Amino acid sequence: MLEVEFKQPGHFIQYLTSISGSQGSVISNPSTLQELGRIPRMSRKEVEDEILRSERAFQIWRKTPAKDRGLRLHRLAGLVRERREELAYLLTLEQGKSIREARGELDYGASYLDWFAGEATRVYGDIIPAPSDNKRIFVKKEPVGVVGMITPWNFPHAMIARKMAAALAAGCTALCKPAPETPYSAFALQALCREAGIPEGVFTVVTGEASEIGDALMSSPTVKKLSFTGSTATGKLLIQQSAATVKKLTLELGGNAPFLALEDADLNAAVEGALFAKFRNSGQTCVSVNRFLVQESIAEEFIRRFCEGAGELKVGDGLDETTDIGPLISERAMRKVKEFVEDAINQGARLHLGPTSLSDSRFIPPIVLSGLTDSMKIWNEEVFGPVAAFRTFSTVDDGIALANQTEAGLVSYLYTSSSVDIFRVSEALESGMVGVNDTRISIAEVPFGGVKQSGFGREGGRYGIDEYLNLKYLSVGL
Ligand code: ADP
């Protein structure tokens, strides 16, 4: 395990960015492409040693009273808030998002730490009436054990915080493999765990070759569960790998979120919600709108207002306080966005906003297209960039059918002022979450997760901790 010490503020980043020697993988700032530092490329043996250490830590942590585990998680939340400015700076350096969004992400991560700190003390069991008088039946919940976590680069702090908060509250220990693009926020969390009094080995960051670490975690019988957030393709591979040791899984996979605006919607609110849900994190979130479906009679005005708002967003280095949209995370991400936009335009989409041809820069300005059709790449797959693609529909039923025309099922958004349609349409939408006249749906109090190929399991809310607990039933004969 890496020894990362908190020195005085300011030195933390310096320390983190010089964690390993020259042999490690290079991490760079997506805005400037400058090298930030190098991180360790752990060997399989080193990962296996960490799994054993995690198992030893589990034997102690599971017996630590729930109230103590909760107190330490609360302390961790407090430390994240205290060091928010420095952690936000670090997050923007490695991820590129605007510093204002980075601060928001830290608050969001801390809210999960607080939430699950409270949940730790509410892991209740049951007493079941027995079918005969010579028996008593009890159900209790026990931590599953050592948990593997594989996390993405779009929320380098929060995706880890919401997993580890639930796991540690339940009494599990965790080994986290952060995304190779954004490991520093993970190391920062590990360092803060120590300060919060969370013992060594309870939360450990492992870095190196993704497939090698993945294989070490998935093939180990000691690792009882995997929680993954990432692409559907990697999720499917991990499902296969989990078969060998029959692991419990929580999978948050890709989305292809539809945004349905019915003609009776409050247009101002709908456009404001749409702008947020499209351009946050430069469109690089699994709950970003990928397909705008607007009823014919309001489409022209909706697109006009949307373009007006999108045109005001400032693209630039995330460290600039005035930036709204930072760079895309990688060259690969930029190429994908370019490919999807060109494909749509070649198939007849109309360009309302944005350059007619995209350069090779990772700084992509808001792009608005209409005339989206089934055969376009952007209809079928998340673009993961600041591109808004519109399609119109005539009846509400047509809109619902279009919204559901995807294998993904993470989130849908619906704007309407009809109380009947609020229920009728949201019940017909095939997704784990529906934002009705609301696009700020992701908060600690709720069960976040999808259906269909967007995965299974829930993070957050009173359900989230169950992902890290096994039920044990006791039959007591008298
Ligand atoms: P993206 O393409 O958006 O980066 P991925 O699903 O590839 O999405 O990445 C999400 C996380 O999964 C990252 O931490 C990445 O390193 C990890 N990952 C990718 N491939 C594998 C693999 N074969 N085994 C384990 N983890 C993997």
Coordinates of C-alpha atoms and ligand atoms in Angstrom, one line a residue:
M1 CA 0.0 0.0 0.0
L2 CA 1.1 3.5 -0.8
E3 CA 2.0 5.7 2.1
V4 CA 0.4 9.0 1.4
E5 CA 0.7 11.6 4.1
F6 CA -1.2 14.8 4.4
K7 CA 1.3 17.6 4.9
Q8 CA 0.2 21.2 4.8
P9 CA -2.4 22.2 2.3
G10 CA -0.8 22.7 -1.1
H11 CA 1.8 20.1 -0.4
F12 CA -0.8 17.4 -0.7
I13 CA -1.0 17.7 -4.5
Q14 CA 2.7 17.9 -4.8
Y15 CA 3.0 14.8 -2.7
L16 CA 0.2 12.9 -4.6
T17 CA 1.6 13.8 -8.0
S18 CA 5.0 12.3 -7.1
I19 CA 3.6 9.1 -5.6
S20 CA 5.7 6.7 -7.7
G21 CA 9.0 6.7 -9.3
S22 CA 9.8 7.0 -13.0
Q23 CA 8.6 3.5 -13.8
G24 CA 4.9 4.2 -13.4
S25 CA 2.2 5.1 -15.9
V26 CA 2.1 8.8 -16.9
I27 CA -0.9 10.9 -15.9
S28 CA -1.6 14.1 -17.7
N29 CA -3.8 17.1 -17.6
P30 CA -6.4 16.9 -20.3
S31 CA -6.4 20.7 -20.7
T32 CA -2.7 21.3 -21.2
L33 CA -1.6 17.7 -22.0
Q34 CA 1.2 18.3 -19.5
E35 CA 2.4 15.4 -17.4
L36 CA 1.1 15.6 -13.8
G37 CA 3.0 12.7 -12.5
R38 CA 3.3 8.9 -12.6
I39 CA 1.4 6.3 -10.7
P40 CA 2.5 2.8 -9.8
R41 CA 2.0 -0.1 -12.1
M42 CA 1.4 -2.8 -9.6
S43 CA 2.2 -6.4 -10.4
R44 CA -0.3 -9.1 -10.1
K45 CA 1.5 -10.4 -7.0
E46 CA 1.3 -6.9 -5.4
V47 CA -2.5 -6.8 -6.1
E48 CA -2.9 -10.3 -4.6
D49 CA -1.0 -9.2 -1.5
E50 CA -3.4 -6.2 -1.1
I51 CA -6.3 -8.6 -1.4
L52 CA -4.9 -10.6 1.5
R53 CA -4.3 -7.5 3.5
S54 CA -7.8 -6.4 2.8
E55 CA -9.1 -9.7 4.1
R56 CA -7.2 -9.3 7.3
A57 CA -8.5 -5.8 7.7
F58 CA -12.0 -7.1 7.1
Q59 CA -11.8 -9.4 10.1
I60 CA -11.2 -6.4 12.3
W61 CA -13.4 -3.8 10.5
R62 CA -16.5 -6.1 10.5
K63 CA -16.3 -6.3 14.3
T64 CA -15.8 -2.6 14.7
P65 CA -19.1 -1.3 16.1
A66 CA -21.4 0.2 13.4
K67 CA -21.5 3.4 15.3
D68 CA -17.7 3.7 15.2
R69 CA -17.6 2.9 11.5
G70 CA -20.2 5.6 11.0
L71 CA -18.3 8.2 13.0
R72 CA -15.2 7.6 10.9
L73 CA -17.1 8.0 7.7
H74 CA -18.6 11.2 9.0
R75 CA -15.1 12.3 9.8
L76 CA -14.0 11.5 6.3
A77 CA -16.9 13.5 4.9
G78 CA -15.8 16.4 7.1
L79 CA -12.2 16.2 5.8
V80 CA -13.4 16.2 2.2
R81 CA -15.3 19.4 2.9
E82 CA -12.4 20.9 4.8
R83 CA -9.9 20.2 2.0
R84 CA -12.5 20.9 -0.8
E85 CA -10.6 23.6 -2.5
E86 CA -7.4 21.6 -2.9
L87 CA -9.2 18.4 -3.8
A88 CA -11.3 20.3 -6.4
Y89 CA -8.1 21.7 -7.9
L90 CA -6.6 18.2 -8.1
L91 CA -9.8 16.8 -9.6
T92 CA -9.8 19.5 -12.3
L93 CA -6.1 19.0 -13.0
E94 CA -6.6 15.3 -13.8
Q95 CA -10.1 15.3 -15.2
G96 CA -10.5 18.6 -16.9
K97 CA -14.0 19.5 -15.6
S98 CA -14.7 23.1 -14.5
I99 CA -13.5 23.9 -11.1
R100 CA -17.1 24.8 -10.1
E101 CA -18.3 21.4 -11.1
A102 CA -15.3 19.8 -9.3
R103 CA -16.3 21.5 -6.0
G104 CA -19.8 20.3 -6.6
E105 CA -18.5 16.8 -7.1
L106 CA -16.7 16.9 -3.8
D107 CA -19.9 18.0 -2.0
Y108 CA -21.8 15.3 -3.8
G109 CA -19.2 12.6 -2.7
A110 CA -19.2 13.9 0.9
S111 CA -23.0 13.6 0.9
Y112 CA -22.7 9.9 0.3
L113 CA -20.1 9.5 3.0
D114 CA -22.5 11.2 5.4
W115 CA -25.5 9.3 4.2
F116 CA -23.9 5.9 4.6
A117 CA -22.3 6.9 7.9
G118 CA -25.9 7.1 9.2
E119 CA -27.0 4.0 7.4
A120 CA -24.3 2.0 9.2
T121 CA -26.3 2.1 12.4
R122 CA -29.6 1.1 10.8
V123 CA -28.7 -2.3 9.4
Y124 CA -31.7 -4.1 11.1
G125 CA -32.6 -7.7 10.9
D126 CA -36.0 -9.5 11.3
I127 CA -37.7 -11.9 13.6
I128 CA -40.0 -14.2 11.6
P129 CA -43.0 -15.9 13.3
A130 CA -42.1 -19.6 13.2
P131 CA -44.6 -22.2 11.9
S132 CA -44.3 -24.2 15.1
D133 CA -43.7 -23.4 18.8
N134 CA -40.5 -25.4 19.0
K135 CA -38.6 -23.0 16.7
R136 CA -37.5 -19.4 16.6
I137 CA -36.5 -17.7 13.3
F138 CA -34.1 -14.7 13.0
V139 CA -32.7 -12.9 10.0
K140 CA -29.6 -10.8 10.3
K141 CA -27.5 -9.0 7.8
E142 CA -23.7 -9.5 7.5
P143 CA -21.1 -7.7 5.4
V144 CA -20.2 -9.7 2.2
G145 CA -16.5 -9.3 2.8
V146 CA -13.7 -7.9 0.6
V147 CA -15.2 -5.9 -2.2
G148 CA -13.5 -5.0 -5.5
M149 CA -14.4 -1.6 -7.1
I150 CA -13.7 -0.5 -10.6
T151 CA -14.5 3.1 -11.3
P152 CA -14.6 5.5 -14.3
W153 CA -12.9 8.8 -15.0
N154 CA -15.9 11.1 -15.3
F155 CA -16.4 11.4 -11.5
P156 CA -13.0 10.5 -10.1
H157 CA -14.0 11.3 -6.5
A158 CA -17.8 10.7 -6.3
M159 CA -18.0 7.4 -8.1
I160 CA -15.6 6.0 -5.5
A161 CA -17.1 7.8 -2.5
R162 CA -20.5 6.4 -3.1
K163 CA -19.3 2.9 -3.5
M164 CA -16.8 2.9 -0.6
A165 CA -19.2 4.7 1.8
A166 CA -21.8 2.0 1.4
A167 CA -19.2 -0.8 1.6
L168 CA -17.4 0.5 4.7
A169 CA -20.7 1.3 6.4
A170 CA -21.8 -2.3 5.9
G171 CA -18.5 -3.6 7.5
C172 CA -16.8 -4.6 4.2
T173 CA -13.3 -3.6 3.1
A174 CA -12.6 -2.3 -0.4
L175 CA -10.0 -2.5 -3.0
C176 CA -10.5 0.2 -5.6
K177 CA -9.1 0.3 -9.1
P178 CA -9.7 3.9 -10.3
A179 CA -9.7 4.8 -14.0
P180 CA -6.2 5.1 -15.4
E181 CA -6.9 8.7 -16.5
T182 CA -7.8 9.9 -13.0
P183 CA -6.1 8.1 -10.1
Y184 CA -5.2 11.0 -7.9
S185 CA -8.6 11.7 -6.5
A186 CA -8.7 8.0 -5.4
F187 CA -5.3 8.3 -3.7
A188 CA -6.4 11.5 -2.0
L189 CA -9.4 9.6 -0.6
Q190 CA -7.2 6.8 0.6
A191 CA -5.0 9.4 2.4
L192 CA -8.0 11.0 4.0
C193 CA -9.3 7.7 5.2
R194 CA -6.1 7.4 7.3
E195 CA -6.8 10.8 8.8
A196 CA -10.3 9.9 9.5
G197 CA -9.2 6.9 11.6
I198 CA -10.2 4.3 9.0
P199 CA -7.6 1.5 9.6
E200 CA -5.0 0.6 7.0
G201 CA -6.3 -2.1 4.5
V202 CA -9.9 -1.1 4.9
F203 CA -9.8 1.1 1.7
T204 CA -7.0 0.5 -0.7
V205 CA -6.3 1.9 -4.1
V206 CA -4.7 -0.4 -6.6
T207 CA -3.3 0.9 -9.9
G208 CA -1.8 -0.8 -13.0
E209 CA -2.9 -2.6 -16.1
A210 CA -6.7 -2.6 -16.0
S211 CA -7.2 -6.1 -17.4
E212 CA -4.6 -7.6 -15.1
I213 CA -6.0 -6.0 -11.9
G214 CA -9.5 -6.9 -13.1
D215 CA -8.4 -10.5 -13.5
A216 CA -6.7 -10.6 -10.1
L217 CA -9.9 -9.3 -8.4
M218 CA -12.3 -11.4 -10.4
S219 CA -10.5 -14.7 -10.0
S220 CA -9.8 -14.3 -6.3
P221 CA -12.2 -16.3 -4.1
T222 CA -11.3 -13.8 -1.3
V223 CA -13.0 -11.0 -3.2
K224 CA -16.7 -11.6 -2.6
K225 CA -18.2 -8.8 -4.7
L226 CA -17.5 -6.4 -7.4
S227 CA -19.0 -3.0 -7.8
F228 CA -18.4 -1.5 -11.3
T229 CA -19.2 1.7 -13.0
G230 CA -18.2 2.0 -16.6
S231 CA -19.0 0.9 -20.2
T232 CA -21.5 -1.8 -21.0
A233 CA -18.8 -3.7 -22.9
T234 CA -16.5 -3.9 -19.9
G235 CA -19.4 -4.7 -17.7
K236 CA -20.3 -7.7 -19.8
L237 CA -16.8 -9.0 -19.6
L238 CA -16.8 -8.7 -15.8
I239 CA -20.1 -10.6 -15.6
Q240 CA -18.4 -13.4 -17.5
Q241 CA -15.3 -13.3 -15.3
S242 CA -17.5 -13.2 -12.1
A243 CA -18.9 -16.7 -12.9
A244 CA -15.7 -18.5 -11.9
T245 CA -16.0 -17.5 -8.3
V246 CA -19.8 -16.6 -8.3
K247 CA -19.4 -13.1 -7.2
K248 CA -22.1 -10.7 -6.2
L249 CA -22.2 -7.8 -8.6
T250 CA -23.4 -4.2 -8.8
L251 CA -23.1 -2.8 -12.3
E252 CA -23.7 0.8 -13.4
L253 CA -23.3 0.6 -17.1
G254 CA -23.8 3.0 -20.0
G255 CA -27.0 4.8 -20.7
N256 CA -28.6 6.4 -23.8
A257 CA -30.9 8.8 -22.0
P258 CA -33.9 10.2 -23.7
F259 CA -35.3 13.6 -22.9
L260 CA -39.0 13.8 -23.7
A261 CA -40.6 17.3 -23.9
L262 CA -44.3 17.3 -24.4
E263 CA -46.1 20.3 -25.9
D264 CA -47.6 21.3 -22.6
A265 CA -44.2 21.5 -20.9
D266 CA -43.0 24.7 -19.2
L267 CA -40.5 25.6 -21.9
N268 CA -38.2 27.8 -19.8
A269 CA -37.9 25.0 -17.2
A270 CA -37.5 22.3 -19.8
V271 CA -34.7 24.2 -21.7
E272 CA -32.9 25.0 -18.4
G273 CA -33.1 21.4 -17.3
A274 CA -32.0 20.2 -20.8
L275 CA -28.9 22.5 -20.8
F276 CA -27.8 21.2 -17.4
A277 CA -28.4 17.5 -18.3
K278 CA -26.5 17.9 -21.6
F279 CA -23.5 20.0 -20.9
R280 CA -22.5 19.1 -17.3
N281 CA -19.1 17.6 -17.4
S282 CA -18.9 18.4 -21.1
G283 CA -21.6 15.8 -21.7
Q284 CA -19.4 13.0 -20.2
T285 CA -21.8 11.4 -17.7
C286 CA -23.9 8.3 -18.0
V287 CA -27.0 10.3 -17.2
S288 CA -26.3 13.0 -19.9
V289 CA -29.1 13.3 -22.3
N290 CA -28.2 11.5 -25.5
R291 CA -31.5 11.9 -27.5
F292 CA -33.8 14.9 -27.3
L293 CA -37.3 14.0 -28.3
V294 CA -39.5 17.1 -28.6
Q295 CA -43.2 17.2 -29.6
E296 CA -43.5 18.8 -33.1
S297 CA -45.5 21.9 -32.1
I298 CA -42.8 23.2 -29.7
A299 CA -39.7 21.8 -31.4
E300 CA -38.6 25.0 -33.3
E301 CA -39.0 27.2 -30.3
F302 CA -37.4 24.6 -28.0
I303 CA -34.3 24.3 -30.2
R304 CA -34.0 28.1 -30.7
R305 CA -34.0 28.7 -26.9
F306 CA -31.7 25.7 -26.3
C307 CA -29.2 27.1 -28.9
E308 CA -29.4 30.5 -27.2
G309 CA -28.4 29.0 -23.8
A310 CA -25.8 26.6 -25.3
G311 CA -24.2 29.4 -27.2
E312 CA -23.5 31.3 -24.0
L313 CA -21.4 28.4 -22.4
K314 CA -17.7 29.1 -22.2
V315 CA -15.3 26.4 -23.3
G316 CA -11.8 26.3 -21.8
D317 CA -9.4 25.1 -19.1
G318 CA -11.4 23.9 -16.1
L319 CA -9.2 25.9 -13.7
D320 CA -10.5 29.1 -15.1
E321 CA -13.4 30.1 -12.8
T322 CA -15.5 31.3 -15.8
T323 CA -15.3 28.0 -17.7
D324 CA -18.5 26.0 -18.2
I325 CA -17.2 23.3 -20.5
G326 CA -13.8 21.7 -20.1
P327 CA -11.9 19.5 -22.5
L328 CA -12.9 15.9 -23.3
I329 CA -10.9 13.4 -21.3
S330 CA -8.9 11.9 -24.1
E331 CA -8.0 11.9 -27.8
R332 CA -10.1 8.8 -28.2
A333 CA -13.2 10.5 -26.7
M334 CA -12.6 13.5 -29.0
R335 CA -12.4 11.2 -32.1
K336 CA -15.6 9.5 -31.1
V337 CA -17.5 12.7 -30.8
K338 CA -16.2 13.9 -34.2
E339 CA -17.1 10.6 -35.8
F340 CA -20.7 10.7 -34.4
V341 CA -21.2 14.3 -35.5
E342 CA -19.9 13.7 -39.0
D343 CA -22.0 10.5 -39.3
A344 CA -25.1 12.4 -38.3
I345 CA -24.4 15.3 -40.8
N346 CA -23.6 12.9 -43.6
Q347 CA -27.0 11.2 -43.0
G348 CA -28.8 14.5 -43.3
A349 CA -28.9 16.0 -39.7
R350 CA -29.1 19.8 -39.6
L351 CA -26.5 21.7 -37.7
H352 CA -28.0 24.5 -35.6
L353 CA -25.0 25.4 -33.5
G354 CA -21.3 24.6 -33.6
P355 CA -18.6 24.6 -36.3
T356 CA -19.3 23.0 -39.6
S357 CA -16.1 20.9 -39.3
L358 CA -14.5 20.0 -36.0
S359 CA -10.8 20.4 -35.4
D360 CA -8.7 17.9 -33.5
S361 CA -8.9 19.8 -30.3
R362 CA -10.3 18.2 -27.1
F363 CA -12.1 21.5 -26.4
I364 CA -15.3 20.9 -28.3
P365 CA -17.9 23.7 -28.2
P366 CA -21.6 22.9 -27.8
I367 CA -23.0 21.4 -31.0
V368 CA -26.8 21.2 -31.7
L369 CA -28.2 18.9 -34.4
S370 CA -31.7 18.1 -35.5
G371 CA -33.2 15.4 -37.7
L372 CA -31.8 12.5 -35.7
T373 CA -32.8 9.1 -37.1
D374 CA -32.5 5.5 -36.1
S375 CA -29.6 4.8 -38.3
M376 CA -27.3 7.4 -36.8
K377 CA -24.6 6.4 -34.4
I378 CA -25.6 9.0 -31.9
W379 CA -29.1 7.5 -31.8
N380 CA -27.8 4.1 -30.8
E381 CA -24.8 4.9 -28.6
E382 CA -23.9 7.6 -26.1
V383 CA -21.9 10.3 -27.7
F384 CA -20.3 11.3 -24.3
G385 CA -19.6 14.9 -25.4
P386 CA -21.3 18.3 -25.7
V387 CA -23.5 17.3 -28.6
A388 CA -27.3 17.7 -28.4
A389 CA -29.2 15.8 -31.0
F390 CA -33.0 16.4 -31.5
R391 CA -35.8 14.4 -33.0
T392 CA -39.5 15.4 -33.1
F393 CA -42.5 13.2 -32.6
S394 CA -46.2 13.7 -33.1
T395 CA -48.2 11.8 -30.4
V396 CA -47.2 11.1 -26.8
D397 CA -47.3 7.4 -27.5
D398 CA -44.8 7.9 -30.4
G399 CA -42.6 9.8 -28.1
I400 CA -42.6 7.0 -25.5
A401 CA -41.9 4.4 -28.2
L402 CA -38.9 6.4 -29.4
A403 CA -37.6 6.9 -25.9
N404 CA -37.7 3.2 -25.2
Q405 CA -36.0 2.3 -28.5
T406 CA -32.7 1.4 -26.9
E407 CA -31.0 -1.4 -25.0
A408 CA -30.0 1.0 -22.3
G409 CA -32.3 1.9 -19.4
L410 CA -30.5 4.1 -16.9
V411 CA -32.4 7.3 -16.8
S412 CA -35.1 9.1 -18.8
Y413 CA -36.3 12.7 -18.5
L414 CA -39.8 13.9 -19.0
Y415 CA -41.1 17.5 -19.2
T416 CA -44.9 18.0 -19.1
S417 CA -47.4 20.0 -17.1
S418 CA -50.1 17.2 -17.3
S419 CA -50.5 15.4 -14.0
V420 CA -51.9 12.4 -16.0
D421 CA -48.8 12.2 -18.3
I422 CA -46.5 12.6 -15.4
F423 CA -47.6 9.2 -14.2
R424 CA -48.7 7.6 -17.5
V425 CA -45.5 8.4 -19.3
S426 CA -43.0 7.9 -16.5
E427 CA -44.5 4.4 -15.9
A428 CA -44.1 3.5 -19.5
L429 CA -40.5 4.6 -19.7
E430 CA -38.1 1.7 -19.5
S431 CA -35.4 3.0 -17.1
G432 CA -34.3 2.7 -13.5
M433 CA -34.8 6.4 -13.0
V434 CA -37.1 9.1 -14.4
G435 CA -36.6 12.8 -13.9
V436 CA -39.9 14.5 -14.2
N437 CA -39.6 18.2 -14.7
D438 CA -36.2 17.7 -13.1
T439 CA -32.8 16.8 -14.4
R440 CA -30.8 17.0 -11.1
I441 CA -31.7 13.5 -10.1
S442 CA -28.5 12.2 -8.7
I443 CA -28.4 12.7 -4.9
A444 CA -27.4 10.5 -1.9
E445 CA -30.9 9.9 -0.7
V446 CA -32.1 7.9 -3.8
P447 CA -31.5 4.5 -5.4
F448 CA -29.3 5.3 -8.4
G449 CA -29.2 2.5 -11.0
G450 CA -30.5 1.1 -14.2
V451 CA -32.5 -1.6 -15.9
K452 CA -32.0 -3.4 -19.3
Q453 CA -28.3 -3.3 -20.4
S454 CA -27.6 -0.4 -18.1
G455 CA -26.9 -2.9 -15.3
F456 CA -28.4 -3.9 -12.0
G457 CA -28.0 -3.0 -8.3
R458 CA -28.6 0.4 -6.7
E459 CA -26.3 2.9 -5.2
G460 CA -27.4 5.4 -2.6
G461 CA -30.6 5.7 -0.6
R462 CA -31.8 3.2 2.0
Y463 CA -31.3 0.4 -0.6
G464 CA -27.6 1.1 -1.4
I465 CA -26.2 -0.6 1.7
D466 CA -28.0 -3.9 0.9
E467 CA -25.6 -4.4 -2.1
Y468 CA -22.8 -5.0 0.5
L469 CA -24.8 -7.3 2.9
N470 CA -25.8 -10.9 2.9
L471 CA -28.8 -12.2 4.7
K472 CA -28.2 -14.9 7.2
Y473 CA -31.2 -16.8 8.6
L474 CA -31.0 -18.5 11.9
S475 CA -33.3 -21.4 12.7
V476 CA -33.3 -22.0 16.5
G477 CA -34.9 -25.2 17.7
L478 CA -36.2 -25.1 21.3
Ligands
ADP1 P1 -14.4 4.0 -20.8 O1 -14.3 3.4 -22.2 O2 -15.4 5.0 -20.6 O3 -13.1 4.3 -20.1 P2 -14.4 1.5 -19.4 O4 -15.5 0.5 -19.1 O5 -13.3 1.0 -20.4 O6 -15.0 2.8 -19.9 O7 -13.6 1.9 -18.1 C1 -14.2 1.9 -16.8 C2 -13.3 1.3 -15.8 O8 -13.1 -0.1 -16.2 C3 -11.9 1.9 -15.8 O9 -11.4 1.9 -14.4 C4 -11.1 0.9 -16.6 O10 -9.7 0.9 -16.4 C5 -11.7 -0.4 -16.2 N1 -11.5 -1.5 -17.2 C6 -11.5 -1.4 -18.5 N2 -11.3 -2.6 -19.1 C7 -11.2 -3.5 -18.0 C8 -10.9 -4.9 -17.9 N3 -10.8 -5.7 -18.9 N4 -10.9 -5.4 -16.6 C9 -11.1 -4.7 -15.6 N5 -11.3 -3.3 -15.6 C10 -11.3 -2.7 -16.8

